[in-house]
mmCIF file with all atom_site columns, C-alpha atoms in Angstrom:
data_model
loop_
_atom_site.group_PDB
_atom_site.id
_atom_site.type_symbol
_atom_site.label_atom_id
_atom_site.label_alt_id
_atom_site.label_comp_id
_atom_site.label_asym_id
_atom_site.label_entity_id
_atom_site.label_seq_id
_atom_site.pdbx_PDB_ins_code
_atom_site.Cartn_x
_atom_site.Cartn_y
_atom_site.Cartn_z
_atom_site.occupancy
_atom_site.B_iso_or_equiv
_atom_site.pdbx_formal_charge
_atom_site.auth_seq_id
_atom_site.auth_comp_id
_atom_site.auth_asym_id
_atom_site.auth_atom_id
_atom_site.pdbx_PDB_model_num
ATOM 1   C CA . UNK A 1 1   ? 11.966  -1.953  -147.428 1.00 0.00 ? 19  UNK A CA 1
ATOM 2   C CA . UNK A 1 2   ? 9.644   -5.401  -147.035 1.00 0.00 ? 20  UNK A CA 1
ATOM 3   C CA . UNK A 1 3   ? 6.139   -5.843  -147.147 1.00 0.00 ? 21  UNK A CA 1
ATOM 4   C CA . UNK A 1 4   ? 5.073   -8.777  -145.750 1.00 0.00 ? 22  UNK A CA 1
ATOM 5   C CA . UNK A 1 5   ? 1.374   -10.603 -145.217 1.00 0.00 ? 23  UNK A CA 1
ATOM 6   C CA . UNK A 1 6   ? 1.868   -13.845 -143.429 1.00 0.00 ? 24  UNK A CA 1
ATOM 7   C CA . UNK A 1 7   ? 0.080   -16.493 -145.635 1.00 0.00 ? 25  UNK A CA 1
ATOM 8   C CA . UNK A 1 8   ? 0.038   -14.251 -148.844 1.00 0.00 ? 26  UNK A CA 1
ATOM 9   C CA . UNK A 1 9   ? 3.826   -13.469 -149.401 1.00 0.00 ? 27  UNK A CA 1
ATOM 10  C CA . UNK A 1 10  ? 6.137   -10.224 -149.263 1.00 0.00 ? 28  UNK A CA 1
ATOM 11  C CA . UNK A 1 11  ? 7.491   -8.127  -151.541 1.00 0.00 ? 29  UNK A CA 1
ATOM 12  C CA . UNK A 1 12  ? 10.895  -5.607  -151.250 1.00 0.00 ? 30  UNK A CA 1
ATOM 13  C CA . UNK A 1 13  ? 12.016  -2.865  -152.964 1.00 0.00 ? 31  UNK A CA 1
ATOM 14  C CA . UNK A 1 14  ? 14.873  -0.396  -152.481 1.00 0.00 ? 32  UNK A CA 1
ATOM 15  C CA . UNK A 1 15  ? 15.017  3.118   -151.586 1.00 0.00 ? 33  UNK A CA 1
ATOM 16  C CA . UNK A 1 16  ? 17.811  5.737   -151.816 1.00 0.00 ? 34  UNK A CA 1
ATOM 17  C CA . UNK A 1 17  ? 17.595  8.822   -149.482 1.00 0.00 ? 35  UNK A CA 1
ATOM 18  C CA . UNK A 1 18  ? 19.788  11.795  -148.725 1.00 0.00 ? 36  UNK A CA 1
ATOM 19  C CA . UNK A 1 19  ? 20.271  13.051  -145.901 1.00 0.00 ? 37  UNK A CA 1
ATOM 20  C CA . UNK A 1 20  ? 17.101  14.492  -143.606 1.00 0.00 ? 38  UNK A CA 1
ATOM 21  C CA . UNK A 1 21  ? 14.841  14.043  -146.999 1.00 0.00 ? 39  UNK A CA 1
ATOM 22  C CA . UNK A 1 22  ? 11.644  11.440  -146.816 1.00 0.00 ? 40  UNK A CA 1
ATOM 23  C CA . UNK A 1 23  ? 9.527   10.198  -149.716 1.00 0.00 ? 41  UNK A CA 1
ATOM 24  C CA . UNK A 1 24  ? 6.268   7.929   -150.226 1.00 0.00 ? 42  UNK A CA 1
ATOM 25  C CA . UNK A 1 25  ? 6.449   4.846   -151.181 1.00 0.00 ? 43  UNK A CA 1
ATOM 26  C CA . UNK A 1 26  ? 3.746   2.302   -152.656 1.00 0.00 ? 44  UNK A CA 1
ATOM 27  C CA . UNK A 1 27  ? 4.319   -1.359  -152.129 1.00 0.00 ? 45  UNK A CA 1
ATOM 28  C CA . UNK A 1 28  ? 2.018   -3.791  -154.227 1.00 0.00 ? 46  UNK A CA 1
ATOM 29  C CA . UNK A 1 29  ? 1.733   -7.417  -153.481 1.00 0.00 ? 47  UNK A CA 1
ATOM 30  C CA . UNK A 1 30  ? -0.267  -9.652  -155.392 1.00 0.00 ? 48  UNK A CA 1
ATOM 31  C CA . UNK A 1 31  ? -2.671  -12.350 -153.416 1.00 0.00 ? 49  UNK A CA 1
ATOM 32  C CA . UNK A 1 32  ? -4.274  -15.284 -155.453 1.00 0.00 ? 50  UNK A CA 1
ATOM 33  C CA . UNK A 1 33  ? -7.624  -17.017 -155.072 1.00 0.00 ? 51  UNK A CA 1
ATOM 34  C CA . UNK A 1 34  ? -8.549  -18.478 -151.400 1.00 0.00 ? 52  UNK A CA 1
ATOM 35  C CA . UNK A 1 35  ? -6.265  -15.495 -149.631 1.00 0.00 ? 53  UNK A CA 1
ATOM 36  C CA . UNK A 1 36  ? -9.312  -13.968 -148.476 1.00 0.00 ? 54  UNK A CA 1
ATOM 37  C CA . UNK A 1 37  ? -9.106  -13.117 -144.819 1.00 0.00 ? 55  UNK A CA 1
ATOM 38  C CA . UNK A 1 38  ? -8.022  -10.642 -142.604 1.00 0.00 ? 56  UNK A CA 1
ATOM 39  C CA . UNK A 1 39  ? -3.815  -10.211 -141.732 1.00 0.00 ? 57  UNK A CA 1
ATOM 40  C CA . UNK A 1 40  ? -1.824  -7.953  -140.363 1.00 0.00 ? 58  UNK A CA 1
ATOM 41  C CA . UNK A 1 41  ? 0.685   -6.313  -142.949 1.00 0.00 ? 59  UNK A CA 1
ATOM 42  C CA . UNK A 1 42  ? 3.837   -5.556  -141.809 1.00 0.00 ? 60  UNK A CA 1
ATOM 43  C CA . UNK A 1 43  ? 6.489   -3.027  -143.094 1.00 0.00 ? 61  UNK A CA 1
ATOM 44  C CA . UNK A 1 44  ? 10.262  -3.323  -142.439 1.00 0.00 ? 62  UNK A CA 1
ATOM 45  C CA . UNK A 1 45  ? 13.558  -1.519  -142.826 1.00 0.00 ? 63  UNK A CA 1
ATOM 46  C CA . UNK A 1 46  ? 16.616  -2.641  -141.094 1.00 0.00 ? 64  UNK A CA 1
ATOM 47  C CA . UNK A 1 47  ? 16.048  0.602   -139.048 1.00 0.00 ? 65  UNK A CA 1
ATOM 48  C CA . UNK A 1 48  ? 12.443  0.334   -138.312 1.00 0.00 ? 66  UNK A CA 1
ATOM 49  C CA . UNK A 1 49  ? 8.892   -1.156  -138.885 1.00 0.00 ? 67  UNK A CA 1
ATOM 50  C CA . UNK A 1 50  ? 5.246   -1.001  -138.308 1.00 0.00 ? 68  UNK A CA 1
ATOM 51  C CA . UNK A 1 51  ? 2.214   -2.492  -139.263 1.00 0.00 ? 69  UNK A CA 1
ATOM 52  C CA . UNK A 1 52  ? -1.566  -2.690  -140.072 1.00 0.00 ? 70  UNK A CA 1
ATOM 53  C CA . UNK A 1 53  ? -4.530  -4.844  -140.399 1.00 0.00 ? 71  UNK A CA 1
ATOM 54  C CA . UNK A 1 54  ? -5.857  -5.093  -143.941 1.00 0.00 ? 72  UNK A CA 1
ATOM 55  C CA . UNK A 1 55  ? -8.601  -7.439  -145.427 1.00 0.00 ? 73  UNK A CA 1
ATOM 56  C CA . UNK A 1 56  ? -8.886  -9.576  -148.401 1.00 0.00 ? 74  UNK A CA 1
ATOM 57  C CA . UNK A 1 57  ? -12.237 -9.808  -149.863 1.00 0.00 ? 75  UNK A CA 1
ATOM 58  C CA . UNK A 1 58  ? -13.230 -13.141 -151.669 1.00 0.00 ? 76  UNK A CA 1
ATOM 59  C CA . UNK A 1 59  ? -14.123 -12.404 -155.345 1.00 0.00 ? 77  UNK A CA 1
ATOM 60  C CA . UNK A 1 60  ? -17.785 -12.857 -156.095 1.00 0.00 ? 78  UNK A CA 1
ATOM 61  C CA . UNK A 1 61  ? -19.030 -16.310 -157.730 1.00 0.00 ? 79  UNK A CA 1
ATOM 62  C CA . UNK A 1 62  ? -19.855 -15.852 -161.307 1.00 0.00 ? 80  UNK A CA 1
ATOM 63  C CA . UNK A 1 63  ? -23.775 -16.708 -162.230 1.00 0.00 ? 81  UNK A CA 1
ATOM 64  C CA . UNK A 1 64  ? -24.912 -19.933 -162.565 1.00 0.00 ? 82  UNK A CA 1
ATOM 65  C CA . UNK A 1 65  ? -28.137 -20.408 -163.968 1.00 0.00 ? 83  UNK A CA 1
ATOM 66  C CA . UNK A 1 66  ? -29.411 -24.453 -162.248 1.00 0.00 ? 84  UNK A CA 1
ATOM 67  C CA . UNK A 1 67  ? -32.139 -25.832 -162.873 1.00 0.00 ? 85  UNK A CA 1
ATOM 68  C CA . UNK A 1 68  ? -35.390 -28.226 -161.148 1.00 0.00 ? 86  UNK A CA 1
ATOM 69  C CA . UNK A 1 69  ? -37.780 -29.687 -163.029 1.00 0.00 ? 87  UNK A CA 1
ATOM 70  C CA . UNK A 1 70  ? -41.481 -29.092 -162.130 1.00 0.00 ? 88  UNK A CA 1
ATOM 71  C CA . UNK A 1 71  ? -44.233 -30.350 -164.643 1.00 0.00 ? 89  UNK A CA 1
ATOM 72  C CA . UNK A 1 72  ? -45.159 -31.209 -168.217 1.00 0.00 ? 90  UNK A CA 1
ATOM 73  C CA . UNK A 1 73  ? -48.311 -30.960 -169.657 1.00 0.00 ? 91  UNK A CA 1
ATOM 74  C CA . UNK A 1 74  ? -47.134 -34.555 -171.099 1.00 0.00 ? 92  UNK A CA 1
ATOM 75  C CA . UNK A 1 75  ? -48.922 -36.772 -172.744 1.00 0.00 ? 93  UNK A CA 1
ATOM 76  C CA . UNK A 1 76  ? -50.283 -34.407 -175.529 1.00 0.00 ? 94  UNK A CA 1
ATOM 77  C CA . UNK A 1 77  ? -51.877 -34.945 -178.964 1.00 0.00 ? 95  UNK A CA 1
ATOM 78  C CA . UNK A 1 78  ? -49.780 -34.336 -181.951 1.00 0.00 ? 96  UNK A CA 1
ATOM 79  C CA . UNK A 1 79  ? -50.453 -30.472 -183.565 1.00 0.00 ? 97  UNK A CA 1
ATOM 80  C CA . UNK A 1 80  ? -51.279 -29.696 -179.231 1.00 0.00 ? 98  UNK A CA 1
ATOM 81  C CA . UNK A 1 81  ? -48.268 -27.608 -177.683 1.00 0.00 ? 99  UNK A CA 1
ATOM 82  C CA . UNK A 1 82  ? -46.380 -29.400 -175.128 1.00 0.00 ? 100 UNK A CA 1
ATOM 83  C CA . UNK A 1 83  ? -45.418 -27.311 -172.159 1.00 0.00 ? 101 UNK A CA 1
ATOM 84  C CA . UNK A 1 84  ? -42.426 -27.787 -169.829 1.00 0.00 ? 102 UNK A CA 1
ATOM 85  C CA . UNK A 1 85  ? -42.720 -25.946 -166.130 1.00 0.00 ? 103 UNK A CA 1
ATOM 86  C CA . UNK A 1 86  ? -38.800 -25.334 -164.412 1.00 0.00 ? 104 UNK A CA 1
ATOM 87  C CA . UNK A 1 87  ? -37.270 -23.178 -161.824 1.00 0.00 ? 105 UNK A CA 1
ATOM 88  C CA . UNK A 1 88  ? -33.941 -21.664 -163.056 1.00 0.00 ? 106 UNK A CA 1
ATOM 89  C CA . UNK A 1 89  ? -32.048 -20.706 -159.910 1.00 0.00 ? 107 UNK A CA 1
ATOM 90  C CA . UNK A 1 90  ? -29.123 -18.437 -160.129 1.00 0.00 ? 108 UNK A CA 1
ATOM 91  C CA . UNK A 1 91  ? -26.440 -20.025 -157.307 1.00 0.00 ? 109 UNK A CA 1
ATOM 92  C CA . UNK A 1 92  ? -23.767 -17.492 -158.158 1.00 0.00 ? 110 UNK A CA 1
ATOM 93  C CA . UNK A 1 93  ? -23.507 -14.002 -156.728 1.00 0.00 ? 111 UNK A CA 1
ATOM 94  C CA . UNK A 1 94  ? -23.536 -11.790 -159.915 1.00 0.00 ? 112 UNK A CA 1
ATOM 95  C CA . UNK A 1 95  ? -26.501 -10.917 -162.077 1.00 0.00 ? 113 UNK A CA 1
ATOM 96  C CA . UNK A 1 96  ? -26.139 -12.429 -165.901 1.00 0.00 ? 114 UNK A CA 1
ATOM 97  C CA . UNK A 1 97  ? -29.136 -13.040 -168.814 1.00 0.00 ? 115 UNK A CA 1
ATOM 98  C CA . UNK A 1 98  ? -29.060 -17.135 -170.054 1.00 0.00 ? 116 UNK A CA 1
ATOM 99  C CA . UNK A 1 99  ? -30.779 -18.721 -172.264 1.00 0.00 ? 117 UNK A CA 1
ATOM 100 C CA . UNK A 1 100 ? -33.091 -21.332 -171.614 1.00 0.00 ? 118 UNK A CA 1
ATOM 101 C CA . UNK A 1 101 ? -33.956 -24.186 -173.763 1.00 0.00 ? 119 UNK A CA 1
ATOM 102 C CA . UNK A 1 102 ? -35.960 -27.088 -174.145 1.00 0.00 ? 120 UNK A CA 1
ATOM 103 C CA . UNK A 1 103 ? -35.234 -29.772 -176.904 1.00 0.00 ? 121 UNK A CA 1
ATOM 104 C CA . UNK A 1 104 ? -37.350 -32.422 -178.129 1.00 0.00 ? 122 UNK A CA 1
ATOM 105 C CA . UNK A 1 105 ? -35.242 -34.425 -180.634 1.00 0.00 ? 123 UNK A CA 1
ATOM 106 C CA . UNK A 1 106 ? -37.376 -34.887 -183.798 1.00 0.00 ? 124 UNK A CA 1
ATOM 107 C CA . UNK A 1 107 ? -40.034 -32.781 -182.793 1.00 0.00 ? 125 UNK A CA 1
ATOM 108 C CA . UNK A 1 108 ? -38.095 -29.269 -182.168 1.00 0.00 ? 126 UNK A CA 1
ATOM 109 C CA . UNK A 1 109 ? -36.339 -26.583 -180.002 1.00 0.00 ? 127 UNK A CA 1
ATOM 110 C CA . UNK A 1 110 ? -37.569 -23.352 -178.204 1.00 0.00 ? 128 UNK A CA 1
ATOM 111 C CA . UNK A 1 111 ? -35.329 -21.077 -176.125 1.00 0.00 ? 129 UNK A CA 1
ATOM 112 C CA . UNK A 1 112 ? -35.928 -18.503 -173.697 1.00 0.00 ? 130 UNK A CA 1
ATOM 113 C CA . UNK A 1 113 ? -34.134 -15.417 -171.887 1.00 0.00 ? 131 UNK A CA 1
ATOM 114 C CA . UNK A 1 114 ? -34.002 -15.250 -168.283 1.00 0.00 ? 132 UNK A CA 1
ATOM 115 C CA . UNK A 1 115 ? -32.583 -12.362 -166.719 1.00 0.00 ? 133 UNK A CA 1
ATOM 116 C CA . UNK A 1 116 ? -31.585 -13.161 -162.890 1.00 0.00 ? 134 UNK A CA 1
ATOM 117 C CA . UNK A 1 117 ? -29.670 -11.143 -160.122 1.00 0.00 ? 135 UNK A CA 1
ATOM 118 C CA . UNK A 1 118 ? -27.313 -13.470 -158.263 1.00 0.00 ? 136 UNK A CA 1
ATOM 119 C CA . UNK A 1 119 ? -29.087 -15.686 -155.743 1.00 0.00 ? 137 UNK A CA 1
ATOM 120 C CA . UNK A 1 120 ? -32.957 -15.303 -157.562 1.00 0.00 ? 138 UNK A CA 1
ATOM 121 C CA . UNK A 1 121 ? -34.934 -17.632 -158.944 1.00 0.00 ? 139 UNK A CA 1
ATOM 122 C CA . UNK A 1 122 ? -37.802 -17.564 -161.081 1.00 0.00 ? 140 UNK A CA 1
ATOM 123 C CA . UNK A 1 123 ? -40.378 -20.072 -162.595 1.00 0.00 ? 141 UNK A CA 1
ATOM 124 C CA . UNK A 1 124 ? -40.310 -20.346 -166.277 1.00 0.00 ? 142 UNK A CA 1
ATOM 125 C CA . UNK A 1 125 ? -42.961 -22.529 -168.922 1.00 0.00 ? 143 UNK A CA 1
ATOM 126 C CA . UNK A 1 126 ? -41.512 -23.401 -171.894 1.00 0.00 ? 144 UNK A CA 1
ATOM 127 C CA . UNK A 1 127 ? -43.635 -24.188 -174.643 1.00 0.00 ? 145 UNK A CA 1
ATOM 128 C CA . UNK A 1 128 ? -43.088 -26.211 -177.989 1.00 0.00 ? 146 UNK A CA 1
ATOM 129 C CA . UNK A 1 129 ? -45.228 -26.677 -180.689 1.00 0.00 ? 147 UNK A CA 1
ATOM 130 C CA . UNK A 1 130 ? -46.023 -30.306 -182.149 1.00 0.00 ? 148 UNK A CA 1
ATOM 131 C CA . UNK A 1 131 ? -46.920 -31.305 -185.615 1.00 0.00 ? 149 UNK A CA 1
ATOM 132 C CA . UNK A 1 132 ? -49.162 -34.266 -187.208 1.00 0.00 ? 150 UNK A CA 1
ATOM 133 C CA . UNK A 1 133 ? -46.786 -37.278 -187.312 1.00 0.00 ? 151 UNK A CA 1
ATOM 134 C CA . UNK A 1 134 ? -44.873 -36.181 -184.206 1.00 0.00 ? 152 UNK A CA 1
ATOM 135 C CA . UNK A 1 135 ? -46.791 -39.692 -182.791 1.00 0.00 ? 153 UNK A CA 1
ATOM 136 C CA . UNK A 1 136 ? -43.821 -41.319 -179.965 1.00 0.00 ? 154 UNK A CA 1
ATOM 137 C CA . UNK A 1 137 ? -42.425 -41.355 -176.642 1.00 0.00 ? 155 UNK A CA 1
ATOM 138 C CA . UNK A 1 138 ? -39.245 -39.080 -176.588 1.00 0.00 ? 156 UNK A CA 1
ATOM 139 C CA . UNK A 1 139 ? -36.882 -37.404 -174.192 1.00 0.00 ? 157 UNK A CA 1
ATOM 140 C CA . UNK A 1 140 ? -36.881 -33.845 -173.795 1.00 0.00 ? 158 UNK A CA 1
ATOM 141 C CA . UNK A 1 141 ? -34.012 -31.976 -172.752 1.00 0.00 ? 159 UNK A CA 1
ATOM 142 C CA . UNK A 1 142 ? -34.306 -28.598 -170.989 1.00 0.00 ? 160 UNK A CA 1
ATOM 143 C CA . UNK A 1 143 ? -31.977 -26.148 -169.419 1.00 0.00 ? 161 UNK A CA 1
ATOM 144 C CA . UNK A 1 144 ? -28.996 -23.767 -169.490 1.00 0.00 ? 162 UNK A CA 1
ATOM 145 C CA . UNK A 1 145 ? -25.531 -23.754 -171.017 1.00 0.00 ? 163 UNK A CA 1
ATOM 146 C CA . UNK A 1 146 ? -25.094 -24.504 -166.758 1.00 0.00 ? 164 UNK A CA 1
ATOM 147 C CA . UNK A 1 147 ? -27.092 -27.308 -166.582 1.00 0.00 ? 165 UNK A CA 1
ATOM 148 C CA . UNK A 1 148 ? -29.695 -29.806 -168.456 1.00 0.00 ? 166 UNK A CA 1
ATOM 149 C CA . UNK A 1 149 ? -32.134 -31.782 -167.041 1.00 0.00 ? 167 UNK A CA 1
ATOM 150 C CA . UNK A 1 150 ? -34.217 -35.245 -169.121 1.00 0.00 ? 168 UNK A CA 1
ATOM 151 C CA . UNK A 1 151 ? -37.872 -35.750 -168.653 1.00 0.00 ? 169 UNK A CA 1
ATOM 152 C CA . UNK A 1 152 ? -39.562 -37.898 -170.507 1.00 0.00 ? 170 UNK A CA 1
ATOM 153 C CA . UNK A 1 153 ? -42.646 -36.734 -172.603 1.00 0.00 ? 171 UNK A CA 1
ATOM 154 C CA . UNK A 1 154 ? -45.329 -38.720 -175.067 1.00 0.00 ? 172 UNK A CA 1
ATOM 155 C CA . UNK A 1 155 ? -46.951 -37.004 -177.862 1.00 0.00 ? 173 UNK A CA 1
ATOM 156 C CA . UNK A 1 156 ? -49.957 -39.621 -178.997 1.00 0.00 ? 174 UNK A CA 1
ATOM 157 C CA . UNK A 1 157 ? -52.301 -39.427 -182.161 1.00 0.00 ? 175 UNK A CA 1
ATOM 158 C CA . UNK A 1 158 ? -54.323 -37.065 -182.432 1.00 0.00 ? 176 UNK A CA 1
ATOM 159 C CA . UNK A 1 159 ? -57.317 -38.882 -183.512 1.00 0.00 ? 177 UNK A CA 1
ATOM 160 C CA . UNK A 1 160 ? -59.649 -40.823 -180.976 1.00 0.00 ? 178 UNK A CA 1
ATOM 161 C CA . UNK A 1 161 ? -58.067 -43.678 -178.884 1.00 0.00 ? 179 UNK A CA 1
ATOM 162 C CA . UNK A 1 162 ? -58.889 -45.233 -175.549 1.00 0.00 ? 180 UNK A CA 1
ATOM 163 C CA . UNK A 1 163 ? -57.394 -43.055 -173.292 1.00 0.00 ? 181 UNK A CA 1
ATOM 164 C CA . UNK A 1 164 ? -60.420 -40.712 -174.576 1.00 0.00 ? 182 UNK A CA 1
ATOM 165 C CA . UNK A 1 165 ? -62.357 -42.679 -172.514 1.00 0.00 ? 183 UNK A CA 1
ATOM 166 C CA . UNK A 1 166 ? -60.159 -43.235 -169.285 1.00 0.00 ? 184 UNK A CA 1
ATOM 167 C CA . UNK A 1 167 ? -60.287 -41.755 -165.747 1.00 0.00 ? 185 UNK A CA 1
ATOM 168 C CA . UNK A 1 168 ? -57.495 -39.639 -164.096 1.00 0.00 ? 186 UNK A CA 1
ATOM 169 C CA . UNK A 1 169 ? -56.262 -43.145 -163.576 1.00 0.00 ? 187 UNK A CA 1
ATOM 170 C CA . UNK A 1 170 ? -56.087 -44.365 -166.742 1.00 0.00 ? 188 UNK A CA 1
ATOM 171 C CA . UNK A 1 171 ? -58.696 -46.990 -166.775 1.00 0.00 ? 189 UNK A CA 1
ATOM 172 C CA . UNK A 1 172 ? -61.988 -47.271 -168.596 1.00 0.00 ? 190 UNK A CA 1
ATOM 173 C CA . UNK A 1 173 ? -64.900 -47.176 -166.095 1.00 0.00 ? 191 UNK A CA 1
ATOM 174 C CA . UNK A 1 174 ? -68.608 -47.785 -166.893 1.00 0.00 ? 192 UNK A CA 1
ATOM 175 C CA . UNK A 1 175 ? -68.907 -44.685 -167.406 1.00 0.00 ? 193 UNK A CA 1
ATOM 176 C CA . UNK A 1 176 ? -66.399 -44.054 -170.446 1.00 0.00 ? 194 UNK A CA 1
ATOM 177 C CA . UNK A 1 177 ? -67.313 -47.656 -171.986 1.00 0.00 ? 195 UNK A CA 1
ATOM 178 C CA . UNK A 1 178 ? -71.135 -45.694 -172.125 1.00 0.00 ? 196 UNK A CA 1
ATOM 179 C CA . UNK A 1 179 ? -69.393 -42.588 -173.598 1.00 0.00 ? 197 UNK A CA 1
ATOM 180 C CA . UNK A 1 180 ? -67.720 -44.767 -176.349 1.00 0.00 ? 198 UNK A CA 1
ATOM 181 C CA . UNK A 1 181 ? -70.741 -46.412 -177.391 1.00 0.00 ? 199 UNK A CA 1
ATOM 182 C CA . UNK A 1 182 ? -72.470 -43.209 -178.131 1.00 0.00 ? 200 UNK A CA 1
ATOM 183 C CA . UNK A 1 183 ? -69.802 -42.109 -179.571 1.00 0.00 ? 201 UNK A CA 1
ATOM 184 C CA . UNK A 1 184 ? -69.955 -45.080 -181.876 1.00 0.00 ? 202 UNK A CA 1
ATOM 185 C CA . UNK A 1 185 ? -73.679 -44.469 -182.770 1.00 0.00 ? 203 UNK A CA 1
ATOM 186 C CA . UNK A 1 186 ? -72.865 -41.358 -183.521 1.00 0.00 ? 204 UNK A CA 1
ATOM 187 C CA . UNK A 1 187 ? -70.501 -42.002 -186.426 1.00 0.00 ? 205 UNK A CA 1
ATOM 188 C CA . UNK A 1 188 ? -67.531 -40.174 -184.171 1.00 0.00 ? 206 UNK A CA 1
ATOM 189 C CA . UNK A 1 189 ? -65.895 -43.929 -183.495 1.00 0.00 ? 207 UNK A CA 1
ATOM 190 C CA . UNK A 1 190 ? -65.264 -46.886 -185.692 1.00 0.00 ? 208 UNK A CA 1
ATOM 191 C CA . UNK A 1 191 ? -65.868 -50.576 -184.566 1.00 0.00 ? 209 UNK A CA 1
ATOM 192 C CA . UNK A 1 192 ? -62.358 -51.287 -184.007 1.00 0.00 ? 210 UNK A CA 1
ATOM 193 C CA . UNK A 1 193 ? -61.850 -48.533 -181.043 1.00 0.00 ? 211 UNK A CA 1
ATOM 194 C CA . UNK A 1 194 ? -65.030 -49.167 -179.744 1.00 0.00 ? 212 UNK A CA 1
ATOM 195 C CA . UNK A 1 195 ? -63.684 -52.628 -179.086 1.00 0.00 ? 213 UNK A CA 1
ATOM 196 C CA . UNK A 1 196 ? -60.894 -51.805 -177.844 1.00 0.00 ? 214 UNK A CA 1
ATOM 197 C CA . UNK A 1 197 ? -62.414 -49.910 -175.164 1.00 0.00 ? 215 UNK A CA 1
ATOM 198 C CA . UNK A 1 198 ? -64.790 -52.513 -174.276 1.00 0.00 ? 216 UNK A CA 1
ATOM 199 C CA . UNK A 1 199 ? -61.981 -54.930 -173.930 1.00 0.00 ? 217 UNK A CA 1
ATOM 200 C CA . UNK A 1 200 ? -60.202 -52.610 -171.836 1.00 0.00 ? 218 UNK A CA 1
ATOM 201 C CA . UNK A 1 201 ? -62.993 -51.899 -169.791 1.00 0.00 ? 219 UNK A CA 1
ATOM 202 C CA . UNK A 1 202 ? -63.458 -56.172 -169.975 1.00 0.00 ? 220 UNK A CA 1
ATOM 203 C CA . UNK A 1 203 ? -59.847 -56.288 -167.953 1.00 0.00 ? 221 UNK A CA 1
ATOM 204 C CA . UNK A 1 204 ? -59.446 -56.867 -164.049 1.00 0.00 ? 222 UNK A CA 1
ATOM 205 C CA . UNK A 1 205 ? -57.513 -53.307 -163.915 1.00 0.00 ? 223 UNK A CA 1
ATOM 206 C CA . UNK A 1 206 ? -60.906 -51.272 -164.121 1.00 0.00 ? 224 UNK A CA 1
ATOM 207 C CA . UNK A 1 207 ? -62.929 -49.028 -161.564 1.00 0.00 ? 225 UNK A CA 1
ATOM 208 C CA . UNK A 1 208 ? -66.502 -49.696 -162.237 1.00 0.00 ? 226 UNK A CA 1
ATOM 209 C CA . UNK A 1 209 ? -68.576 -46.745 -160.830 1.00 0.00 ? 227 UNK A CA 1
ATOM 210 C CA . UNK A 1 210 ? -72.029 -48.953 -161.636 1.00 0.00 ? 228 UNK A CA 1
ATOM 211 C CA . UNK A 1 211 ? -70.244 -51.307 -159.084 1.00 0.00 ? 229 UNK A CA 1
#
């Protein structure tokens, strides 16, 4: 007796029968990945045959935990907490728990479970403390055992400097150079930065709101 799946394979076995008797039989053929579908199985003796539609289901995609990058609360004082925002996406079809990680070389590592059924997605904020003398421009890595992303981060000193004294857009208006100078009569500034925000409020690449 044959069993036979056109595109999958066959399989035969041999039966012995008296006279007038009958019996069941149980044919087993084994299919492989990419042999989902639906066929038509057929089933053969030299005396007979018949047939029957069957269907092979694909096997569900294990989880995959990928991952987009949405914000940093970059650049941050030393001893402040910098804060990466991601989206983990799960592209598989079954639920699974990752870990998720971000990693600042030199400064330090934080990880996170995420829980997600297959095809969700959730928003998650990492957040890793800094320490005095963590002053530098570094390279954070964040992610899954999946997938990493690199964004790059800057921790600066956590005493005054001149972006104290900047707009959103990073220049030194009339406005901050005024700020600075009280600052400076107060005692909270030395000479030095005070300069150093009146030269960079001195440069062509300034918005002057007294202007």
């Amino acid at each position: 007796m044959t069993l036979s799946v056109p595109g999958v394979g066959s399989t035969t076995t041999t039966i012995q029968l008296a006279g007038g008797a009958s019996t069941t039989v149980e044919l087993a053929l084994s299919t492989s990945v990419g042999d989902a579908g639906d066929y038509t199985v057929a089933v053969e003796t030299p005396d007979d045959s018949d047939s029957t539609s069957v269907t092979i289901v694909a096997q569900p995609d294990p989880a995959q935990f990928n991952i987009t990058l949405i914000d940093t609360n970059s650049p941050i004082k030393e001893s402040e907490t910098l804060t990466v925002a991601i989206t983990v996406t799960n592209v598989g079809d079954l639920a699974d728990t990752k870990d998720v990680t971000l990693s600042v070389p030199g400064v330090g590592t934080t990880t996170q479970s995420v829980q997600l059924a297959g095809g969700a997605s959730t928003t998650v904020e990492l957040d890793l403390p800094t320490s005095v003398g963590d002053v530098g421009d570094y390279v954070a890595n964040v992610g899954t055992s999946d997938e990493f992303r690199e964004t790059r981060v800057t921790i600066k000193s956590g005493g005054p400097s001149v972006s104290d004294y900047t707009t959103t857009q990073d220049v030194v208006d009339s406005t901050g150079l005024r700020n600075a100078f009280g600052d400076w009569q107060k005692g909270d500034i030395n000479s030095t930065l005070l300069r150093d925000v009146f030269d960079a409020w001195q440069s062509g690449d300034i918005r002057d709101d007294d202007t």
